[in-house]
């Protein structure tokens, strides 16, 4: 396990990073060897752009939050770096009145860069806390607007605070500054690629990706996306700040336009064309767009003449290329050329074929039974109002951790609402619920999940782009951190028991429906809950699969020592699997008892089929 | 007091422009869940139309005004036809970036076809005139903006309230599939929303261009951002909220400018954006809540 | 009037209905019952054009209409009263009805508004109220009234009594009777199976995406073991009379 982790998390991605780095630099050098300083400069710029694009990838790729503000961070870093690194004799002309005696400061490149990173990181922390406060999640428009506002704040300050920035004219390094030697760039680029690639495989990265795939499902598994997202932001800010310092240095000057809309477009297009969710994709995008951009510049440069098309071949063509690339990719291939594919994936697959130490996984008898949790789940007098509609009307239920309790009732009876209440998704108007001694009413979903309630969803909410194994390991990660007082189930064994071991490396979205249902159950079990809450586990399954689900739910619950609260419409399933059943109708509990008692209850027949009289 | 009143009128004048843009954005958001960052092109393209007309026949605003409005409607409908139709139902991320793509392409087209630099055209002659009412002097352009904006908003609201076409748009904005079940044609209702949004933006463009008197490739960006911000302040999707958000933003800008000390006046825009960032942090869902339930 | 042949509809990898075939004759009231998740709503939504089928065909008066959009189905005389009503909550009662009459000409629309108010006097009293503030019974009446605005020949009703108090359930069934008297054809999905079977000429029982039983309403009602078949007690395949 440890060794597998080391290989999977460190060595392979490390090798992959090296390969990606090699391709980028090799391609660049090959092009530059064609001769000319222009080519040389272009390659340098491409490498520096790659650093910034990777910085973007770390945040956007892992969190799914679209940021327009990262170039705002870049501008802050660029100005900080320039103010510190430019020789005083040049600053005397541009910013003689700079505050804090900045006009007289001169630092070397490395210290200036470190301070630029620190300053930007501080800003990143403030912005990050703000993003969290706004409830940022994948695709959230408020988060995008906050970052966009940041970009404009920085831009406006840069233009209108000439004492510090010399306004629109900007700051200039003296002559003789250009980097003749790319060693620094290589080192920074490689470290950037490596950290982005490794971050993808870290626990923090995984949790961020889970929230990107399905925020609600992640929270219901006990993931609090806040910290992973903040971590992704801060790491991306560091990379961006380093890249921005580098770019400022390479360009030899800094103006408000350097890191504004145009550059935001360039870097975003690079990120998106290759595939924003992967590091390899991001780097490929840099290469493709740099090449395309250069080609359109060449076309527009006046050296080419195509009869009838010369009106097209002029300045602005490369912007059309960029905007057009963004449009075309969004319409035709929004996931980019490579999606989230990494260059080391084939290696990993190859390695999987070799027998791993510890032997292949067998469908062993399910893991040793954990001690049943003595606590009980109880909800009392829960009322939920949707507008004027009473979805739940003073319902009370109770379940012990050593039993399987069913919740049935006609459509609209309030079953799922009750499950949503006890998982913190819906806040009840009245009533309370508790697990053991702990009252959980009003707690957030991830707090409730960590307290020991894990659920599945009526309409399957897996993390579609994550692999089968990653889906389960996300829950296991949370369990390892927050439920260590219990015997934790081995996620791999859960996969074996669910019959998913062979498919462990497939993406969840590629599974057929029955397998997806099984995976959702395995994921919930991996959270080591005191109770499994299952919302229609047989919905959409055929007769045979439903029948198999009975044993599967039982075995899983027994293996992890959890109680079960299950909603289902298949009465055969419910009556076979449950020790006790509650019947809900119009938001109220109308009957409770063993399956036989409930079935015999005339009130239940009326609720299901209508009055017989 | 006099100053306060003047600023109030100034704020309403600006706010009216934002309100018109925000209302259009909210309409589009309602029918297809798109935050349309290409909505600014309904100002950029008309700006060049105005420039073209001034170049050809001089700054005749009797000609420019209808041309600007027609151009805005056409641009809005065209963006739907060329780009947004193909990403209908995609993720928010994809739609957002699509609209940015449209924006960048339009900018590039004008950079290529005209010039990256701003082109000026003649502002209407009465633009700087003021009128005194009870000791307070108002700029005529503000008063006209407020008047026409209010008239346009009243007209739009009555279209949305009274005509079958408007009711269908509102129905579709609330529940698109249910509207289709009632016989509302999806293509038609989305196109109508874009057309109406384009018309509103056209009116906004008229007053924006009267003030700036210039056409540049990125002309629509700043008003667009203000419109988006106003629409989000108003709770994105709420039509009333969008209008209120627009006026609130206009007033906030004017009073902020007046309140900032002189040496920092250049930072007004920066301060406005800072405030906006804070606003989204504190209240990401805006100030008018829209009923929207997620089924799990 | 309506013919559905081997219709299959999928959501991603889920097959919600599998090769379902059924017929509804002109003037008939046909019931569709079955446990939740059986695919009843999917079937109606596919017929109404809201979902595209993966296979099979839908015919209306012998003409194929498979995959037609909802507005085209409506123009051909098929209206769906959707599950949970899907009223436009911010629109007034009148506006809800007007939108629903969008396929009619102005004159027809006015005429139908009059008819609808006659049929549902309570809606006339709430004319200017926002639909979101109606009570459950009023809301359901509005939902059905909306469907009538296009003067459909075939009405598909999805759970019309969902969440209604027993008294209001009576109102809905009374209404179904009246619509039948008007010569309209109805295909009704309903939880209240006994009640529906008594009201329907014929009915189909749907279970896990397939039709497992069909027959005249009374006959199905009289079959022993219907309750068990319906809710799935006893393993599959043992459905009596299937």
mmCIF file of N, CA, C and O in Angstrom, chain B residues 49-68 121-125 210:
data_model
loop_
_atom_site.group_PDB
_atom_site.id
_atom_site.type_symbol
_atom_site.label_atom_id
_atom_site.label_comp_id
_atom_site.label_asym_id
_atom_site.label_seq_id
_atom_site.Cartn_x
_atom_site.Cartn_y
_atom_site.Cartn_z
ATOM 1 N N UNK B 49 -20.840 51.800 -35.705
ATOM 2 C CA UNK B 49 -21.902 52.258 -36.615
ATOM 3 C C UNK B 49 -22.022 53.778 -36.518
ATOM 4 O O UNK B 49 -22.080 54.483 -37.527
ATOM 5 N N UNK B 50 -22.019 54.267 -35.285
ATOM 6 C CA UNK B 50 -22.110 55.722 -35.091
ATOM 7 C C UNK B 50 -20.910 56.412 -35.740
ATOM 8 O O UNK B 50 -21.054 57.443 -36.421
ATOM 9 N N UNK B 51 -19.746 55.828 -35.540
ATOM 10 C CA UNK B 51 -18.532 56.394 -36.126
ATOM 11 C C UNK B 51 -18.640 56.394 -37.655
ATOM 12 O O UNK B 51 -18.332 57.391 -38.321
ATOM 13 N N UNK B 52 -19.125 55.291 -38.203
ATOM 14 C CA UNK B 52 -19.271 55.181 -39.652
ATOM 15 C C UNK B 52 -20.220 56.234 -40.206
ATOM 16 O O UNK B 52 -19.931 56.879 -41.218
ATOM 17 N N UNK B 53 -21.318 56.412 -39.504
ATOM 18 C CA UNK B 53 -22.296 57.400 -39.971
ATOM 19 C C UNK B 53 -21.705 58.813 -39.917
ATOM 20 O O UNK B 53 -21.829 59.590 -40.862
ATOM 21 N N UNK B 54 -21.022 59.103 -38.816
ATOM 22 C CA UNK B 54 -20.417 60.442 -38.707
ATOM 23 C C UNK B 54 -19.424 60.666 -39.826
ATOM 24 O O UNK B 54 -19.299 61.776 -40.363
ATOM 25 N N UNK B 55 -18.716 59.596 -40.147
ATOM 26 C CA UNK B 55 -17.712 59.700 -41.197
ATOM 27 C C UNK B 55 -18.375 59.953 -42.542
ATOM 28 O O UNK B 55 -17.930 60.778 -43.344
ATOM 29 N N UNK B 56 -19.479 59.263 -42.777
ATOM 30 C CA UNK B 56 -20.125 59.340 -44.083
ATOM 31 C C UNK B 56 -20.950 60.597 -44.233
ATOM 32 O O UNK B 56 -20.820 61.321 -45.240
ATOM 33 N N UNK B 57 -21.801 60.885 -43.277
ATOM 34 C CA UNK B 57 -22.717 62.029 -43.461
ATOM 35 C C UNK B 57 -22.630 63.031 -42.326
ATOM 36 O O UNK B 57 -23.485 63.902 -42.207
ATOM 37 N N UNK B 58 -21.620 62.878 -41.467
ATOM 38 C CA UNK B 58 -21.497 63.811 -40.363
ATOM 39 C C UNK B 58 -22.324 63.352 -39.169
ATOM 40 O O UNK B 58 -23.121 62.425 -39.272
ATOM 41 N N UNK B 59 -22.090 63.990 -38.042
ATOM 42 C CA UNK B 59 -22.711 63.552 -36.793
ATOM 43 C C UNK B 59 -24.188 63.872 -36.687
ATOM 44 O O UNK B 59 -24.594 64.687 -35.861
ATOM 45 N N UNK B 60 -24.961 63.246 -37.521
ATOM 46 C CA UNK B 60 -26.401 63.463 -37.466
ATOM 47 C C UNK B 60 -27.038 62.472 -36.516
ATOM 48 O O UNK B 60 -27.236 61.311 -36.846
ATOM 49 N N UNK B 61 -27.360 62.923 -35.310
ATOM 50 C CA UNK B 61 -27.865 61.992 -34.299
ATOM 51 C C UNK B 61 -29.266 61.496 -34.595
ATOM 52 O O UNK B 61 -29.714 60.502 -34.073
ATOM 53 N N UNK B 62 -29.995 62.217 -35.467
ATOM 54 C CA UNK B 62 -31.323 61.710 -35.863
ATOM 55 C C UNK B 62 -31.170 60.407 -36.627
ATOM 56 O O UNK B 62 -32.058 59.574 -36.669
ATOM 57 N N UNK B 63 -30.022 60.275 -37.260
ATOM 58 C CA UNK B 63 -29.736 59.058 -38.005
ATOM 59 C C UNK B 63 -29.062 58.021 -37.101
ATOM 60 O O UNK B 63 -29.332 56.830 -37.173
ATOM 61 N N UNK B 64 -28.173 58.560 -36.271
ATOM 62 C CA UNK B 64 -27.360 57.649 -35.451
ATOM 63 C C UNK B 64 -28.222 56.867 -34.455
ATOM 64 O O UNK B 64 -28.056 55.658 -34.301
ATOM 65 N N UNK B 65 -29.154 57.546 -33.823
ATOM 66 C CA UNK B 65 -29.926 56.885 -32.763
ATOM 67 C C UNK B 65 -30.642 55.632 -33.263
ATOM 68 O O UNK B 65 -30.439 54.540 -32.716
ATOM 69 N N UNK B 66 -31.459 55.742 -34.327
ATOM 70 C CA UNK B 66 -32.110 54.491 -34.772
ATOM 71 C C UNK B 66 -31.106 53.460 -35.264
ATOM 72 O O UNK B 66 -31.282 52.247 -35.013
ATOM 73 N N UNK B 67 -30.050 53.911 -35.920
ATOM 74 C CA UNK B 67 -29.069 52.953 -36.440
ATOM 75 C C UNK B 67 -28.400 52.186 -35.293
ATOM 76 O O UNK B 67 -28.189 50.973 -35.375
ATOM 77 N N UNK B 68 -28.090 52.917 -34.231
ATOM 78 C CA UNK B 68 -27.437 52.290 -33.077
ATOM 79 C C UNK B 68 -28.346 51.222 -32.474
ATOM 80 O O UNK B 68 -27.919 50.113 -32.168
ATOM 81 N N UNK B 121 -16.169 60.527 -32.698
ATOM 82 C CA UNK B 121 -17.210 61.128 -33.523
ATOM 83 C C UNK B 121 -17.866 62.243 -32.729
ATOM 84 O O UNK B 121 -17.671 62.353 -31.516
ATOM 85 N N UNK B 122 -18.633 63.035 -33.439
ATOM 86 C CA UNK B 122 -19.176 64.232 -32.837
ATOM 87 C C UNK B 122 -20.270 63.896 -31.825
ATOM 88 O O UNK B 122 -21.204 63.159 -32.137
ATOM 89 N N UNK B 123 -20.148 64.451 -30.636
ATOM 90 C CA UNK B 123 -21.233 64.279 -29.673
ATOM 91 C C UNK B 123 -22.338 65.250 -30.053
ATOM 92 O O UNK B 123 -22.083 66.258 -30.694
ATOM 93 N N UNK B 124 -23.555 64.980 -29.644
ATOM 94 C CA UNK B 124 -24.621 65.934 -29.967
ATOM 95 C C UNK B 124 -24.334 67.297 -29.336
ATOM 96 O O UNK B 124 -23.743 67.372 -28.253
ATOM 97 N N UNK B 125 -24.761 68.350 -30.008
ATOM 98 C CA UNK B 125 -24.411 69.708 -29.605
ATOM 99 C C UNK B 125 -24.899 70.083 -28.215
ATOM 100 O O UNK B 125 -24.230 70.812 -27.487
ATOM 101 N N UNK B 210 -23.229 59.003 -26.544
ATOM 102 C CA UNK B 210 -23.361 60.461 -26.471
ATOM 103 C C UNK B 210 -22.351 61.036 -25.488
ATOM 104 O O UNK B 210 -21.834 62.119 -25.661
#
